[in-house]
Coordinates of C-alpha atoms in Angstrom, one line a residue:
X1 CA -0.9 -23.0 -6.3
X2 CA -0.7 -19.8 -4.5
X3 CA -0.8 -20.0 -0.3
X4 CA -4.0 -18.6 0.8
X5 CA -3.3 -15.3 3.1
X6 CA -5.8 -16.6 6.4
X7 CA -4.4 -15.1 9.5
X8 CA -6.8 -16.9 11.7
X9 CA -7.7 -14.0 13.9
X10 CA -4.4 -12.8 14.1
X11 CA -4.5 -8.8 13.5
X12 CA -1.7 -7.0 11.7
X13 CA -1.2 -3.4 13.0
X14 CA 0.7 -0.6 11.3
X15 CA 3.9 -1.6 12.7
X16 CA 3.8 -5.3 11.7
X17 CA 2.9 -4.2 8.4
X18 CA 6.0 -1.3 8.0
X19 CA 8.1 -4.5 8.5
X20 CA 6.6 -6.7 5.8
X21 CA 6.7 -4.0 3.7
X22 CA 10.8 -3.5 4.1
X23 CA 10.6 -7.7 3.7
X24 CA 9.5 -7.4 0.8
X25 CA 11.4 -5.0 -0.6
X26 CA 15.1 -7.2 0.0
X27 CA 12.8 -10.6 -1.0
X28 CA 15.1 -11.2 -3.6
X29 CA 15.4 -14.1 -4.5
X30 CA 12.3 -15.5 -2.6
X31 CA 13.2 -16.2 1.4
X32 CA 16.4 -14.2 1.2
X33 CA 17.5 -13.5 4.8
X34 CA 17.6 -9.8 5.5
X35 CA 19.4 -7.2 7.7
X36 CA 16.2 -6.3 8.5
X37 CA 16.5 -4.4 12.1
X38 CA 18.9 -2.0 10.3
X39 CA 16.6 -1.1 7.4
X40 CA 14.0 0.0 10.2
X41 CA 16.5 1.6 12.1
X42 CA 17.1 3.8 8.8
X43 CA 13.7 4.0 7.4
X44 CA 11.6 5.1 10.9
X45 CA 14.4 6.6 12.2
X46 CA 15.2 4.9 15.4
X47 CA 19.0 6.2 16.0
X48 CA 20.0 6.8 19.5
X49 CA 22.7 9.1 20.8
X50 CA 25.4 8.5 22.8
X51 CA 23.3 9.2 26.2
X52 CA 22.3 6.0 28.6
X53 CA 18.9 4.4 26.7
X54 CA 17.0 5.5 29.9
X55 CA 17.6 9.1 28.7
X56 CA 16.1 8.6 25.9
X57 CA 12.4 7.5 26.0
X58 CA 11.0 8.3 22.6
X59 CA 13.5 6.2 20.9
X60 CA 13.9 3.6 23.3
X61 CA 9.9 3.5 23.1
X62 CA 10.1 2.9 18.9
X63 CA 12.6 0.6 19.7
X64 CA 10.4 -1.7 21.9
X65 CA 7.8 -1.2 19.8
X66 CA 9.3 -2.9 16.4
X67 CA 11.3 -5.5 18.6
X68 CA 7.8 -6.6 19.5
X69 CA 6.6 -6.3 16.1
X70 CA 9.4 -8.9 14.7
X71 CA 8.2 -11.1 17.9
X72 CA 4.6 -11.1 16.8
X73 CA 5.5 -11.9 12.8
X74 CA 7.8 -14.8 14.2
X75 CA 5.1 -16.2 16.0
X76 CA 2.4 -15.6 13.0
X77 CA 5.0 -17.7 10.7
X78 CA 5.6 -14.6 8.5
X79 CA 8.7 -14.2 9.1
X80 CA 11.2 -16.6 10.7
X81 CA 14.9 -15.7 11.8
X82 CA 18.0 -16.8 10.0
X83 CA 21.1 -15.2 11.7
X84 CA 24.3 -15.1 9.9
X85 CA 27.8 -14.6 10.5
X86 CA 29.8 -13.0 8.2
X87 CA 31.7 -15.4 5.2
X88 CA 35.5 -15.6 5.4
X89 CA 37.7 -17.8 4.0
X90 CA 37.3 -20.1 6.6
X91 CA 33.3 -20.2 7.1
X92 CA 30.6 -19.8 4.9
X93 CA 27.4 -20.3 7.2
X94 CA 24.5 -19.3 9.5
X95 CA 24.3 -20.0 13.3
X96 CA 21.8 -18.3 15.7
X97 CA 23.2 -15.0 17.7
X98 CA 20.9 -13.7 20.0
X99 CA 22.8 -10.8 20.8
X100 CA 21.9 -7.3 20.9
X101 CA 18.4 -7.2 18.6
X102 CA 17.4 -10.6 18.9
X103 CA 18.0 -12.7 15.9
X104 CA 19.9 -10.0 12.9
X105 CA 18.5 -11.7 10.3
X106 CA 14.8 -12.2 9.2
X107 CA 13.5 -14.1 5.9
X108 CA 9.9 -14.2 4.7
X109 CA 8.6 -17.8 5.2
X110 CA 6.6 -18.9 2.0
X111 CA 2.8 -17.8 3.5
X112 CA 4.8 -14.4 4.7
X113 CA 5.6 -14.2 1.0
X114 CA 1.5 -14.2 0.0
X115 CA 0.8 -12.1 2.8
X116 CA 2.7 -9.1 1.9
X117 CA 2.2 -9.6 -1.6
X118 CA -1.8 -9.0 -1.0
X119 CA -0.4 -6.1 1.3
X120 CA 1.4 -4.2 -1.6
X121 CA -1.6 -4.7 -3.9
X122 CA -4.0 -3.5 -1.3
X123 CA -1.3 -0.3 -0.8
X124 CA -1.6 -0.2 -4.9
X125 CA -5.4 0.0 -5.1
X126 CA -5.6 2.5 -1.7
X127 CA -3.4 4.5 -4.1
X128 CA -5.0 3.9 -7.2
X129 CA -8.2 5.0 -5.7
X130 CA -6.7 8.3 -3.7
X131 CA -5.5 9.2 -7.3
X132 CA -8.5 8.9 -9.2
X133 CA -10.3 11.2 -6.3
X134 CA -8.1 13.9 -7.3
X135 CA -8.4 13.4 -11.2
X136 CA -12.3 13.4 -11.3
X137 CA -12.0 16.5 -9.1
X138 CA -9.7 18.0 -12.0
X139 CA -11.9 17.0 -14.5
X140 CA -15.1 18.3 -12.9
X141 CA -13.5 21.5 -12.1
X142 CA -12.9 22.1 -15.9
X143 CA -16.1 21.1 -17.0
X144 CA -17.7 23.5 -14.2
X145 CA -15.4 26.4 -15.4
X146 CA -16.5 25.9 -19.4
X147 CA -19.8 27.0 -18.0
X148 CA -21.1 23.5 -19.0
X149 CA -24.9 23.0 -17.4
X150 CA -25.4 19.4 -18.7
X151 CA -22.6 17.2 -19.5
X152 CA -22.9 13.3 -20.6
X153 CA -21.2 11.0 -18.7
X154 CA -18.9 10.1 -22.1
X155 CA -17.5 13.3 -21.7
X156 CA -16.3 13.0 -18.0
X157 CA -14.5 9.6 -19.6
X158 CA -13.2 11.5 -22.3
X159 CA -11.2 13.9 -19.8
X160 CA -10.2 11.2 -17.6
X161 CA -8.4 9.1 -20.6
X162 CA -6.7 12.5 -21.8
X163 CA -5.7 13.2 -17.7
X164 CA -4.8 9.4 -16.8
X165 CA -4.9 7.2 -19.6
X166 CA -1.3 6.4 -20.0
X167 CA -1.3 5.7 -16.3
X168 CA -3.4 2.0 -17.6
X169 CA -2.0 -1.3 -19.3
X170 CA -5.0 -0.4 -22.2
X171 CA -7.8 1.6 -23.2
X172 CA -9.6 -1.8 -22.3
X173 CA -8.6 -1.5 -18.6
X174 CA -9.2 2.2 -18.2
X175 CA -13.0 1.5 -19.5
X176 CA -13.0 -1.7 -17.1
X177 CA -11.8 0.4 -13.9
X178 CA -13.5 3.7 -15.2
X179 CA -17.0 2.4 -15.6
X180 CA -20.5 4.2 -15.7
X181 CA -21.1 2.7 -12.4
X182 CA -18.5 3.6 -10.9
X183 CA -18.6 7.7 -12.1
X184 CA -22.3 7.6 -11.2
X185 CA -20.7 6.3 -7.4
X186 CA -18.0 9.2 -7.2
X187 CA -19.8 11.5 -8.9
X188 CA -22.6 11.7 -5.5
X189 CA -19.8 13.8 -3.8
X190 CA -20.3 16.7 -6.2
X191 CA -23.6 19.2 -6.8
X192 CA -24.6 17.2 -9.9
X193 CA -27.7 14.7 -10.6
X194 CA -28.8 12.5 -13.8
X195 CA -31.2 13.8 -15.6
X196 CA -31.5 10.6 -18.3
X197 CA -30.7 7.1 -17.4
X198 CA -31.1 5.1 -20.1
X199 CA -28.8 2.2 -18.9
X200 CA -26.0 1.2 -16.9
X201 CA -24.2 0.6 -20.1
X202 CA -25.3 3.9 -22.1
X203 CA -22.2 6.5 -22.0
X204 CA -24.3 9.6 -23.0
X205 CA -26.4 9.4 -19.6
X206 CA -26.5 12.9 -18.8
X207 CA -25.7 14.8 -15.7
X208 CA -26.5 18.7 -14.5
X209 CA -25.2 20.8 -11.8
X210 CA -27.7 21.2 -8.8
X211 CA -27.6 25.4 -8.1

């Protein structure tokens, strides 16, 4: 049974969600603890120079900023910190350091684990979406430059499965994502309106472009 992803009022802002994103990225396997101050360091670029901190506000400002972040996931049970020294021969174990950046290591705790995974499919459909913005605008650019007045809905399909098809698991889910309803939703942003609705399931409703 899968942990239900409740934050109870807590708010995750861009910051907190950078980090869960890099979490998950090194959660292999599941709670593995994770270098994960230097990952930010590399992916947001916070590098300072060899000048006094205090010289330096812009990093020393990003710096402060994800510190807190991890403070805030700690306290929301996301993430919990599992510092680690280095195995030798003569040790193989974790102790807590608070040196430097606070705890080195993080891991994602097991509801940390459900919350960034709805995070990445959230990210997934924000993309999926953004994408098929720009494909319907492809496709109704080349039906408006074939001079086409009226054009049936099927059509608009037809273009989109030729553009973005293999981009789907089947035909089935293209139809299920790509649906009348949906078109007839996307399709308001452009000069066009239906002039035959027969029904919501009816793939030759026809559309023409409002001069």
């Amino acid at each position: 049974m899968s942990t239900p992803v409740k934050l109870h009022g807590f708010k995750l802002g861009q910051l907190e969600k950078n980090v869960i994103y890099l979490m998950r990225k090194g959660d292999e396997p599941h709670g593995k603890p994770i270098l994960i101050w230097m990952d930010i360091c590399q992916t947001y670029g916070i590098e300072f120079s060899a000048y006094p901190k205090k010289d330096q506000p812009e990093e020393f400002f990003k710096e402060k900023q994800y510190k807190c972040a991890l403070s805030r996931l700690v306290k929301a049970r996301i993430i919990k910190p599992s510092i680690r020294i280095p195995s030798t021969s003569e040790n193989n174990f974790s102790i807590p350091n608070p040196k430097g950046h606070g705890y080195n290591y993080y891991s994602l705790t097991k509801f940390g684990r459900a919350v960034a995974d709805k995070l990445h499919q959230e990210q997934q459909q924000k993309e999926r979406s953004m994408r098929a913005k720009v494909d319907l605008k492809k496709v109704m650019d080349k039906i408006c430059d074939t001079g086409c007045v009226e054009f049936a809905i099927d059509l608009i399909q037809r273009e989109l499965w030729q553009l973005s098809g293999d981009s789907f698991g089947s035909r089935a889910e293209f139809d299920g994502y790509w649906s009348n309803t949906k078109i007839g939703i996307m399709l308001k942003g452009y000069r066009v309106e239906p002039i035959t609705r027969v029904g919501k399931k009816d793939r030759h409703q026809k559309y023409r472009w409002i001069k």
